[in-house]
GROMACS .gro file of C-alpha atoms in nm:
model
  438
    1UNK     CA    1   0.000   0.000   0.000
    2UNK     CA    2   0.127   0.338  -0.127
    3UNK     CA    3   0.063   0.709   0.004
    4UNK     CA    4   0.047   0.952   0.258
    5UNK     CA    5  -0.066   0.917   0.610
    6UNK     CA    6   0.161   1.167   0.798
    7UNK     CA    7   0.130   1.231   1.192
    8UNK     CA    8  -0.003   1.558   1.252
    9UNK     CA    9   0.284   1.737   1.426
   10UNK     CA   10   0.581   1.571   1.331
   11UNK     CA   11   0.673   1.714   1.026
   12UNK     CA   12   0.822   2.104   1.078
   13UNK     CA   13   1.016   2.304   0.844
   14UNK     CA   14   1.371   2.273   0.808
   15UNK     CA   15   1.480   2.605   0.890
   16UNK     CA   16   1.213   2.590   1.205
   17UNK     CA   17   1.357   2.294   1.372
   18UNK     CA   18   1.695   2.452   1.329
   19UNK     CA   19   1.592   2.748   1.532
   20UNK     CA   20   1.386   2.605   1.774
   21UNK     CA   21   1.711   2.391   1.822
   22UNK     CA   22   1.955   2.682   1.832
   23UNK     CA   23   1.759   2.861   2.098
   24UNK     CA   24   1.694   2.605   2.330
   25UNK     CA   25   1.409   2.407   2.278
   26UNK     CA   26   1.327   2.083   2.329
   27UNK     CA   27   1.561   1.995   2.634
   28UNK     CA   28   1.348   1.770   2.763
   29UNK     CA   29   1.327   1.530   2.501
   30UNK     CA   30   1.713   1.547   2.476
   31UNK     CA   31   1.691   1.492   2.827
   32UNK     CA   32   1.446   1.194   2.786
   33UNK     CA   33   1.666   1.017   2.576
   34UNK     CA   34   2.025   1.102   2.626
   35UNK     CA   35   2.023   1.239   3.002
   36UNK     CA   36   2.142   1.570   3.120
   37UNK     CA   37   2.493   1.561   3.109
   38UNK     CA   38   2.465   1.471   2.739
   39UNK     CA   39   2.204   1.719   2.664
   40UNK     CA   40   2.413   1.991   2.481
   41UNK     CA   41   2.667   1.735   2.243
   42UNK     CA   42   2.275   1.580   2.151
   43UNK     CA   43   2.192   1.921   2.067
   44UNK     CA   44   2.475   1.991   1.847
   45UNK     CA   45   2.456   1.661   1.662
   46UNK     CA   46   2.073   1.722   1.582
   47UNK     CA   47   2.159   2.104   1.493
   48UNK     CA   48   2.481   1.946   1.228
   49UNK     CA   49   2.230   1.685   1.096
   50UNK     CA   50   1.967   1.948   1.049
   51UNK     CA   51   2.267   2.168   0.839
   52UNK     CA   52   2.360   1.863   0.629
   53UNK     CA   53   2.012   1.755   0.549
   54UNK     CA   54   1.932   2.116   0.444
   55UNK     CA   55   2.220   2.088   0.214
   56UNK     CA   56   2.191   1.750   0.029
   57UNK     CA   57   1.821   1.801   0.030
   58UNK     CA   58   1.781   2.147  -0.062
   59UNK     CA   59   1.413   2.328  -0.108
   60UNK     CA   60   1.142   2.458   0.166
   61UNK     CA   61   1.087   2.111   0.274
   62UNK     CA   62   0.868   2.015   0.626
   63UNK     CA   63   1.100   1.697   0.820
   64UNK     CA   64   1.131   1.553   1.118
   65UNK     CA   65   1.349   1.406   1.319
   66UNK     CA   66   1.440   1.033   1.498
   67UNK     CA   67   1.651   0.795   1.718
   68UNK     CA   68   1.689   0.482   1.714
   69UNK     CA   69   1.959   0.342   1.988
   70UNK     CA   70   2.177   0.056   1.971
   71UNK     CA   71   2.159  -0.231   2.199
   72UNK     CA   72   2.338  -0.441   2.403
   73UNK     CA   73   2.315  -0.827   2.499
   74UNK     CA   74   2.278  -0.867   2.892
   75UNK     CA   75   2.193  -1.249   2.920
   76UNK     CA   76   2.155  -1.530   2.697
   77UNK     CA   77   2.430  -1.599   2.523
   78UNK     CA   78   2.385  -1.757   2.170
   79UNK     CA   79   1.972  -1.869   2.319
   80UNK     CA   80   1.776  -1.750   2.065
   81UNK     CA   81   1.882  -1.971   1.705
   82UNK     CA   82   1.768  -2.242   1.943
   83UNK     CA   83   1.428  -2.099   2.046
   84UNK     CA   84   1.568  -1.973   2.405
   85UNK     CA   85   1.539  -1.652   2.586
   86UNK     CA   86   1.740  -1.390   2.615
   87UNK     CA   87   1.777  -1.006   2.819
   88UNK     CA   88   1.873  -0.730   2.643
   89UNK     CA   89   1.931  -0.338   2.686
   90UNK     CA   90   1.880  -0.057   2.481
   91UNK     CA   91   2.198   0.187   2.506
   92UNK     CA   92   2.266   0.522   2.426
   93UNK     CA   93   2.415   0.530   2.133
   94UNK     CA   94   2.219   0.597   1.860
   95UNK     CA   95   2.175   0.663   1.491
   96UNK     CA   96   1.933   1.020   1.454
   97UNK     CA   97   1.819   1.090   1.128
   98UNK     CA   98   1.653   1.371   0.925
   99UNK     CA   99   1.384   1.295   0.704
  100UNK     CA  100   1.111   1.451   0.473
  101UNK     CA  101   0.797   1.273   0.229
  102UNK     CA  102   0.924   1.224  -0.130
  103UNK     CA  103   0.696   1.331  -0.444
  104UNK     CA  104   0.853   1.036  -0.581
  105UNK     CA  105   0.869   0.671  -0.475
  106UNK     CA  106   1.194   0.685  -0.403
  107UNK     CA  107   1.402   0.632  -0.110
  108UNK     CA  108   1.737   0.864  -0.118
  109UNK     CA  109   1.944   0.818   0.208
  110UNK     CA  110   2.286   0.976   0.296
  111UNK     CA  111   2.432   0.808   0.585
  112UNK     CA  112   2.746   0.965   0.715
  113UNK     CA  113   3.068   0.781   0.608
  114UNK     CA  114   2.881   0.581   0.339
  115UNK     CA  115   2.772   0.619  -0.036
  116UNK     CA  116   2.468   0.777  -0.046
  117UNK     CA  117   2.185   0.513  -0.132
  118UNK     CA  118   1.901   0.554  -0.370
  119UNK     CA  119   1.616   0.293  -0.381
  120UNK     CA  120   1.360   0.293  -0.639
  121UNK     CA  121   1.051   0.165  -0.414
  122UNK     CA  122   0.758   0.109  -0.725
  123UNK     CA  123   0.918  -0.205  -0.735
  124UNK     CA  124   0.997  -0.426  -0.458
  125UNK     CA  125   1.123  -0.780  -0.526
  126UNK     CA  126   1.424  -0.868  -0.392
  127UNK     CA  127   1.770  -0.767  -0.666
  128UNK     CA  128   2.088  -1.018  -0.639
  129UNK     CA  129   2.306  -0.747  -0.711
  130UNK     CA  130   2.157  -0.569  -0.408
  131UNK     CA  131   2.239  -0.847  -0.162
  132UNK     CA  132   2.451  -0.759   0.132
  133UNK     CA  133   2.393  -0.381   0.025
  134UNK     CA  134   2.223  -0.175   0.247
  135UNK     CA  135   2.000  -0.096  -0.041
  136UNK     CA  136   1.858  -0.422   0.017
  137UNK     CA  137   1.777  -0.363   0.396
  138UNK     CA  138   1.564  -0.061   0.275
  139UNK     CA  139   1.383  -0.240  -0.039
  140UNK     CA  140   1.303  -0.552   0.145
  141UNK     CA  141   1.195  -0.350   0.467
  142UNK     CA  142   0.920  -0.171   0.222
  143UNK     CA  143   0.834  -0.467   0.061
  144UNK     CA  144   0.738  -0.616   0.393
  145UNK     CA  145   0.553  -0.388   0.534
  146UNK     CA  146   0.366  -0.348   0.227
  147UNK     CA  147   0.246  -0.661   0.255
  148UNK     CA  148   0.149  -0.658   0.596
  149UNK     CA  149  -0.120  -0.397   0.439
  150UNK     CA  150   0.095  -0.052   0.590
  151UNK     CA  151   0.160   0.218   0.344
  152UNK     CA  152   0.515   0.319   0.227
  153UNK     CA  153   0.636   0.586  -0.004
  154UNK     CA  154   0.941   0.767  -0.101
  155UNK     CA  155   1.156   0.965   0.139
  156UNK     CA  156   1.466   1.176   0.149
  157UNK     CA  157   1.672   1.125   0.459
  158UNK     CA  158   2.021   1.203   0.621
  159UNK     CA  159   2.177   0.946   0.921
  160UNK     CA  160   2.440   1.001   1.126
  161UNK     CA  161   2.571   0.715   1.368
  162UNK     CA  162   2.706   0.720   1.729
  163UNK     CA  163   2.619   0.275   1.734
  164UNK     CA  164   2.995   0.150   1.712
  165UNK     CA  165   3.025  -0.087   1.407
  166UNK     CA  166   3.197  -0.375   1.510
  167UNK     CA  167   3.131  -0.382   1.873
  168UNK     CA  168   2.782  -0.637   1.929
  169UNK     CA  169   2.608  -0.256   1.971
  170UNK     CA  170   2.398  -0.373   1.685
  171UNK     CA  171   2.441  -0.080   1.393
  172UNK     CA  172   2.276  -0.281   1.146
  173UNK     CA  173   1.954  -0.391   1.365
  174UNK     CA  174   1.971   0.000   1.426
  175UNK     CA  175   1.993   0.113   1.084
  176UNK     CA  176   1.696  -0.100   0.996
  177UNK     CA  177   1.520   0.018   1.257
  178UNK     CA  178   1.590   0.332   1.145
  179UNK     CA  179   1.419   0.321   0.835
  180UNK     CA  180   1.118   0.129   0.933
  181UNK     CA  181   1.074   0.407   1.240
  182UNK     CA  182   1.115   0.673   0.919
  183UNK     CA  183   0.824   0.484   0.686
  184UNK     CA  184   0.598   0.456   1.049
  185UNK     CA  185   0.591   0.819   1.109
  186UNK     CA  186   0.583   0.962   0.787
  187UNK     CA  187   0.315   0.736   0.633
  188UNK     CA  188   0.189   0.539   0.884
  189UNK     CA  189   0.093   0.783   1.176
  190UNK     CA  190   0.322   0.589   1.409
  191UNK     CA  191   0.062   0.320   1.427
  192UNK     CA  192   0.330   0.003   1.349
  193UNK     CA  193   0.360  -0.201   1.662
  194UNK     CA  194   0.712  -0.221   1.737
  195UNK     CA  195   0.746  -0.554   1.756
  196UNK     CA  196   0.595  -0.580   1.421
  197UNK     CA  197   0.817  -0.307   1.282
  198UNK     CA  198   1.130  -0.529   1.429
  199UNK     CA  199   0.969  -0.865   1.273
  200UNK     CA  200   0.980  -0.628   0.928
  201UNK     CA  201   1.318  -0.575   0.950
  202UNK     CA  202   1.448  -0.925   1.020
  203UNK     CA  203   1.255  -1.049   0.732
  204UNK     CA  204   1.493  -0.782   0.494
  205UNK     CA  205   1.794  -0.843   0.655
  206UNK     CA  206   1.717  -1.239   0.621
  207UNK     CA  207   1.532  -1.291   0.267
  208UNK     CA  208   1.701  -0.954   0.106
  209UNK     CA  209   1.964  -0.853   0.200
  210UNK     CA  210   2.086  -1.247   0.272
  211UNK     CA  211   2.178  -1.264   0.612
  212UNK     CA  212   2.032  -1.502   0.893
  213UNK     CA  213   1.995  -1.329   1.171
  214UNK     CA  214   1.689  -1.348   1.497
  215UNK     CA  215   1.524  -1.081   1.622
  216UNK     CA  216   1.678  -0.990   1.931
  217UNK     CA  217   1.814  -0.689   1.824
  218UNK     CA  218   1.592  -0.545   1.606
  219UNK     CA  219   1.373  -0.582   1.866
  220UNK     CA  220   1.593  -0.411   2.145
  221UNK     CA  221   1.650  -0.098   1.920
  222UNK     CA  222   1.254  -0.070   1.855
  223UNK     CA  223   1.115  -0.112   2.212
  224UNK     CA  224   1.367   0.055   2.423
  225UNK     CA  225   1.478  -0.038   2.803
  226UNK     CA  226   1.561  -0.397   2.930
  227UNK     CA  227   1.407  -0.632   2.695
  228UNK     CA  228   1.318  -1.020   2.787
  229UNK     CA  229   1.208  -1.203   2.477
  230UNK     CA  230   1.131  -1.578   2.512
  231UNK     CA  231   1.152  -1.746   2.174
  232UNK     CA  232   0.993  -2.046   2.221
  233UNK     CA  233   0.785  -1.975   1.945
  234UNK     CA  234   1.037  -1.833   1.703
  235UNK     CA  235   0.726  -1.656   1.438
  236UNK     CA  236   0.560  -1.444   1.775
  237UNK     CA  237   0.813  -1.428   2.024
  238UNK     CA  238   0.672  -1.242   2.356
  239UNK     CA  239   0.834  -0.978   2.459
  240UNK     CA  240   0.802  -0.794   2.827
  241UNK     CA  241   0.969  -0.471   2.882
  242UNK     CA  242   1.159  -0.474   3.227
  243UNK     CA  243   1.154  -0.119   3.428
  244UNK     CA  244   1.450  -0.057   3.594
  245UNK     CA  245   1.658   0.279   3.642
  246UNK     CA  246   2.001   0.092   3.636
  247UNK     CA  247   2.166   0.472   3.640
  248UNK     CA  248   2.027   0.450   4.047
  249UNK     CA  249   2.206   0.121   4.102
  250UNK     CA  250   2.581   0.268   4.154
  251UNK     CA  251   2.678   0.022   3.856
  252UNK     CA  252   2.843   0.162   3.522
  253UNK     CA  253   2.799  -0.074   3.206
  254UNK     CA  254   3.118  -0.088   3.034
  255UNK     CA  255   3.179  -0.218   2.681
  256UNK     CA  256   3.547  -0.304   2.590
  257UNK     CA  257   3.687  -0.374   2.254
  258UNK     CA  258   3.922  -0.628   2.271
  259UNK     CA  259   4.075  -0.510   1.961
  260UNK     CA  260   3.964  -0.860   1.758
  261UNK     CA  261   3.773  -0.854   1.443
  262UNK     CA  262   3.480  -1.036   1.324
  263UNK     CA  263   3.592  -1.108   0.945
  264UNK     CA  264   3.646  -1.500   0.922
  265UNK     CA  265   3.433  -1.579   1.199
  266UNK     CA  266   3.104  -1.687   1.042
  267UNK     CA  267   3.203  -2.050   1.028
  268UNK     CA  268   3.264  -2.014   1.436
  269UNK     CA  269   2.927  -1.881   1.468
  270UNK     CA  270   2.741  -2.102   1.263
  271UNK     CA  271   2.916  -2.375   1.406
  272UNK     CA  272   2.712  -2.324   1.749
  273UNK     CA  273   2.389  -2.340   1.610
  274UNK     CA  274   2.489  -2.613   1.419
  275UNK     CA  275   2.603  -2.796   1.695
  276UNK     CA  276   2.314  -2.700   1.923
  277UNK     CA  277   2.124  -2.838   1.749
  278UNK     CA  278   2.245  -3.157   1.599
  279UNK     CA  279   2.267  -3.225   1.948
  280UNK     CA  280   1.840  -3.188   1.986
  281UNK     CA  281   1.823  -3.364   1.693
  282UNK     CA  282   1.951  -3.683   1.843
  283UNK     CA  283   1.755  -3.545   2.179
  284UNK     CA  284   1.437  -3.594   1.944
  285UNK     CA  285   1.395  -3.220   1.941
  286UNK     CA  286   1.400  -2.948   1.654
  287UNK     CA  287   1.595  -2.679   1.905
  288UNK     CA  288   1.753  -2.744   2.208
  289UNK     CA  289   1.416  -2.562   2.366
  290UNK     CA  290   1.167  -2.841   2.304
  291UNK     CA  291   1.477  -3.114   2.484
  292UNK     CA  292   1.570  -3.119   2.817
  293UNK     CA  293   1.889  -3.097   3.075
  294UNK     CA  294   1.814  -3.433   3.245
  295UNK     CA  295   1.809  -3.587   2.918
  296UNK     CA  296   2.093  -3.468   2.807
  297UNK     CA  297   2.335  -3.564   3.065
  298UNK     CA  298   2.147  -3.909   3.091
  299UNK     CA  299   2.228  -3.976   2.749
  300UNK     CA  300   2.619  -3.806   2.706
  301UNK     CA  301   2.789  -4.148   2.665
  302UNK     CA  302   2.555  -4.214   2.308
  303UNK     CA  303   2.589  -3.855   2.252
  304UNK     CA  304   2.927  -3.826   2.262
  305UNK     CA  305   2.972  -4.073   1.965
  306UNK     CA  306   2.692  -3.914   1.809
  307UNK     CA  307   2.745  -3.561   1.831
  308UNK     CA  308   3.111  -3.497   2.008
  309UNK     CA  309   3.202  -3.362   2.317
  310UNK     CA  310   3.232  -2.994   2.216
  311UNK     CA  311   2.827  -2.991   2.084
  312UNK     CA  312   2.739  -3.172   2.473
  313UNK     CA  313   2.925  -2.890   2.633
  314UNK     CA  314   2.754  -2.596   2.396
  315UNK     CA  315   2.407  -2.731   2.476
  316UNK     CA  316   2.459  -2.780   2.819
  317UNK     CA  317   2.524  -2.365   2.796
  318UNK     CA  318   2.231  -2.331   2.590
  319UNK     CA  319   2.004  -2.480   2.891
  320UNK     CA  320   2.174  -2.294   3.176
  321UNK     CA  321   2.164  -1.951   2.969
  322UNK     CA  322   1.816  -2.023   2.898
  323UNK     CA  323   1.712  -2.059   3.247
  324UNK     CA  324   1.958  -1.784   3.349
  325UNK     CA  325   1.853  -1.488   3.121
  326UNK     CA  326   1.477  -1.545   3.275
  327UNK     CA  327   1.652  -1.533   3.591
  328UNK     CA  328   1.817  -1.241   3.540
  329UNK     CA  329   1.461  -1.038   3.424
  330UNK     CA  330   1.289  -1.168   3.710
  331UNK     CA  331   1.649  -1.046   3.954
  332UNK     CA  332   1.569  -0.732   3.763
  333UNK     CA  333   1.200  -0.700   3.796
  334UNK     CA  334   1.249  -0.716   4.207
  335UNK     CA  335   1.611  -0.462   4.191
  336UNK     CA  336   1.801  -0.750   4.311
  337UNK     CA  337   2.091  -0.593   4.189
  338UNK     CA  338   2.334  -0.842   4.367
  339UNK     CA  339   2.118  -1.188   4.256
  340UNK     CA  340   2.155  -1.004   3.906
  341UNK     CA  341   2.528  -0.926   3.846
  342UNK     CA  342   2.584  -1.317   4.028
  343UNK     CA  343   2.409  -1.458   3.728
  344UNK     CA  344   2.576  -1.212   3.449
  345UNK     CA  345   2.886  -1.341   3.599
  346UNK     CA  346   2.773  -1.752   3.590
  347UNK     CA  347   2.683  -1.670   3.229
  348UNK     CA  348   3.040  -1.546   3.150
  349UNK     CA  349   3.203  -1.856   3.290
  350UNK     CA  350   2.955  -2.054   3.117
  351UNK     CA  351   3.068  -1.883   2.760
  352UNK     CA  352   3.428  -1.896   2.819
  353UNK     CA  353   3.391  -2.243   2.970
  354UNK     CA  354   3.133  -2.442   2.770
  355UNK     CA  355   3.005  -2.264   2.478
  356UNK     CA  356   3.394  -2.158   2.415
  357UNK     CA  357   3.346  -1.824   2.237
  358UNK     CA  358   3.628  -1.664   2.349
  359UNK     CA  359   3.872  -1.731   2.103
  360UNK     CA  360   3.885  -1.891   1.790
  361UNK     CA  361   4.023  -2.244   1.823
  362UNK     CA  362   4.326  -2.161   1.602
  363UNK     CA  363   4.408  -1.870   1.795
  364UNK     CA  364   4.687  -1.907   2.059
  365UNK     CA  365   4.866  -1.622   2.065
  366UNK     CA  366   4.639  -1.342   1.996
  367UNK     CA  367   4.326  -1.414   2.320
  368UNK     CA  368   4.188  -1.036   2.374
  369UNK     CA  369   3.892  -1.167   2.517
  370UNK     CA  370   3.986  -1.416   2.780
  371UNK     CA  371   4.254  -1.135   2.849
  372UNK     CA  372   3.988  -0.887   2.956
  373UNK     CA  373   3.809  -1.103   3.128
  374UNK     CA  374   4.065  -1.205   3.340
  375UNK     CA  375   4.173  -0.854   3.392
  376UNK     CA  376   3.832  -0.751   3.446
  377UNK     CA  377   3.784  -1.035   3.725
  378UNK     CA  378   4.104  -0.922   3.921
  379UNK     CA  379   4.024  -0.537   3.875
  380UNK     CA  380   3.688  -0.568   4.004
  381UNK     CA  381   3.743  -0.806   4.307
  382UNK     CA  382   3.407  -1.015   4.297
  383UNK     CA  383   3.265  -0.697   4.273
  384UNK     CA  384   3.019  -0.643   3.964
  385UNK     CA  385   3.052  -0.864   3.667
  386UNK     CA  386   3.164  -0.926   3.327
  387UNK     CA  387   3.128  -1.136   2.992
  388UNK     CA  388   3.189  -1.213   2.680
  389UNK     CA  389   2.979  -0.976   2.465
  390UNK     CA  390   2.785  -1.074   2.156
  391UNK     CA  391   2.872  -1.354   1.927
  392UNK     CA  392   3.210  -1.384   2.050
  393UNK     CA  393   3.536  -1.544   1.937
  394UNK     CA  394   3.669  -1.178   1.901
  395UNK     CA  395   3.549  -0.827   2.014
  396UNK     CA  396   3.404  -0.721   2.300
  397UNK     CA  397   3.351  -0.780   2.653
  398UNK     CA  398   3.119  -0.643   2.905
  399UNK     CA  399   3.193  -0.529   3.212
  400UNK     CA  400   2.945  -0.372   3.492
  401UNK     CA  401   3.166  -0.169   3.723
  402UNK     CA  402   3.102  -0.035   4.048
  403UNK     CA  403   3.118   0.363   4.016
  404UNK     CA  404   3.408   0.370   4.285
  405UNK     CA  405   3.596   0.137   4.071
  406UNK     CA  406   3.557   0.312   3.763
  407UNK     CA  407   3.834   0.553   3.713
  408UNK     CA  408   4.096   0.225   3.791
  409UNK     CA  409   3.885  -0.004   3.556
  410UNK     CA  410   3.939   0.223   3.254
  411UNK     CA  411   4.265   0.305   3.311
  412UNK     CA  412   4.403  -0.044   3.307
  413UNK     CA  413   4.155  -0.178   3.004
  414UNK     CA  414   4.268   0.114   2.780
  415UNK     CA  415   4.654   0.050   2.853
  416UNK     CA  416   4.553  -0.305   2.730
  417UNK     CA  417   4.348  -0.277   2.452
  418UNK     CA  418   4.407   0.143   2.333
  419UNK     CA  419   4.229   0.447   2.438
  420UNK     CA  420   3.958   0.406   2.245
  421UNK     CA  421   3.850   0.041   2.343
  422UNK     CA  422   3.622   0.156   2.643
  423UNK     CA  423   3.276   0.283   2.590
  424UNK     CA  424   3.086   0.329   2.905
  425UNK     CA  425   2.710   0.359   2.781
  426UNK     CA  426   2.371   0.437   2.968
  427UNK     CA  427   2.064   0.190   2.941
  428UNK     CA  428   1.801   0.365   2.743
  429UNK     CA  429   1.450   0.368   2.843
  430UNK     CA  430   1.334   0.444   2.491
  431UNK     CA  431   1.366   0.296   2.201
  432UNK     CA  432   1.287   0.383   1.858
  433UNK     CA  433   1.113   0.726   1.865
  434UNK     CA  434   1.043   1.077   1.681
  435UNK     CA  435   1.214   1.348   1.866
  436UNK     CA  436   0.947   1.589   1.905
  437UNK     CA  437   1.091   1.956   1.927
  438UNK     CA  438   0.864   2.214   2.048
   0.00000   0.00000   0.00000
């Protein structure tokens, strides 16, 4: 379905939002999403966006503007390819865009740092040559939602990114989500469910643009806050925001980049999965979520001819994680703080110890990972927590530091691993949103 259906109120002159900007307005929404203390650098990125859409889009034109926040994985480790459950965070880095109604049906994007894209959307089957192009993400995103009966049309737009690529933060699930938040409020009146609007944007990124992926992250980005998704049933997962002000709890959530890259490791990660669940194959099981623990260790002798040692230990994770990540929402749910940071740290021993995602099993020399960890685990003295973060094998780590020990914490990790490799980030309450300036 094609045309216009724009919310009343979000769409403002260019030159309007600039000054409304420029003298002060809309602090509380900058405050809302990115805190006080960040309240002016916000204001200055939405101000430079609002210059650089003015100039690749030039013309009286009525926009508006959005954020859409990466997100971070806080339990559940490699859970949800086998129908598990997982806890996740929204953070605050974000990508904010500019955007304004086409005449045409024609999606022209200029993300910062990248060629600008241009996506004819009056035809929407999926291209080969577009495949692992973000061109796809956008085409296949329109093409979904048009067939979920929501209306889509062209759009000019400019992006500008804060989610660190590289770092399990998630700037592609952002990026979609992005675009989908951009089609929502310009022609849908913000009425897409964001849940839907996430379920949209795995379908691109899986049939388009040719990547498997779930739909934890997507669905992070577009709801906001801690997240607890249970995927037993992988088509409608159920999703239950968690309230929580972590900022009160005296904790800082560190991310550290190990300095490791992700470039040969997809036969590492698909190896898990695979693994997971040949094992609930032999279990009688599609996933590892429709077998059971008991079983499993009452059958490891057959098993291990069957399957291999490694695949045992990796499953035995799976059904620990599982249990733990609920664990975890429910610690959160009640602000047992303590009961929650005990079972972020079982989940990192579990990773380094049985799912073994800390290094590549070539890699003897070069172990960033299981080095920050076990710098982590003598800086903080049983205090707070940490774990591998993401997929694994290389990366990042996550750390949740005690606000007394941060100053030492950083100090030692960036000696290690550079002075960029620390990002401490804020949990976001929001997720994907217009940014309503007064």
């Amino acid at each position: 379905m094609k045309g216009k259906d724009t919310e009343p109120g979000v769409l403002r002159p260019v030159a309007q939002l600039r000054e409304a900007l420029a003298s002060g307005g809309g602090r509380a929404e900058l405050e809302r999403l990115y805190g006080p203390g960040e309240t002016p650098a916000a204001r200055q990125r939405f101000l430079a966006l609002l210059e650089r859409h003015a100039s690749e889009f030039p013309g009286d034109r009525r926009a508006a503007l959005f954020s859409v926040p990466g997100r971070t994985e806080i339990g559940g480790n490699h859970t949800d390819h086998n129908s598990g459950r997982v806890l996740a965070a929204a953070v605050d880095l974000d990508i904010i865009a500019c955007a304004c109604p086409g005449e045409e049906p024609v999606a022209r994007i200029d993300s910062e740092g990248y060629e600008p894209q241009v996506v004819e959307l009056d035809r929407l089957e999926a291209r080969e040559s577009e495949r692992f192009q973000p061109a796809a993400l956008v085409r296949g995103l329109a093409s979904r939602l048009s067939e979920l009966g929501w209306r889509i049309g062209g759009f000019q737009a400019c992006l500008s990114s804060r989610v660190l690529k590289g770092s399990g933060l998630s700037s592609s699930a952002a990026y979609e989500v992005a675009i989908g938040t951009i089609l929502n409020q310009l022609y849908n009146g913000g009425r897409i469910p964001a849940v839907e609007l996430a379920k949209a944007c795995r379908y691109a990124e899986n049939q388009y643009y040719g990547k498997p992926c779930g739909l934890m992250d997507q669905t992070t980005c577009a709801v906001g806050g801690f997240v607890s998704i249970d995927f037993a049933d992988i088509a409608n997962p159920r999703v239950e925001k968690v309230e929580l002000d972590f900022a009160a709890t005296g904790m800082s959530l560190v991310i550290v980049d190990t300095g490791g890259h992700h470039a040969d490791l997809t036969g590492d990660y698909a190896a898990i999965e695979r693994e997971m669940k040949e094992t609930a194959r032999a279990l009688g099981a599609q996933t590892l979520r429709g077998a059971s623990r008991e079983r499993l260790l009452a059958e490891a002798a057959r098993l291990r001819a069957e399957v291999g040692d490694r695949a045992i230990l990796r499953s035995l994770h799976f059904f620990d994680d599982d249990r733990r990540a609920a664990a975890q929402a429910a610690a959160l749910r009640r602000g047992e703080v303590a009961e929650f940071l005990r079972l972020v740290g079982e989940s990192g021993a579990s990773s380094w110890m049985l799912l073994q995602n800390c290094y590549p099993p070539e890699a003897t020399r070069d172990q960033g990972i299981p080095l920050a960890l076990a710098m982590s685990r003598e800086l903080l003295g049983g205090q707070g927590a940490c774990r591998v973060h993401g997929g694994g094998f290389a990366g990042t780590i996550q750390a949740f530091v005690p606000e007394g020990l941060l100053p030492a914490y950083l100090a030692k990790m960036r000696e290690l691993f550079g002075a960029d490799s620390c990002h401490p980030l804020r949990v976001r309450q929001a997720g994907a949103t217009a940014v309503a300036i007064p």
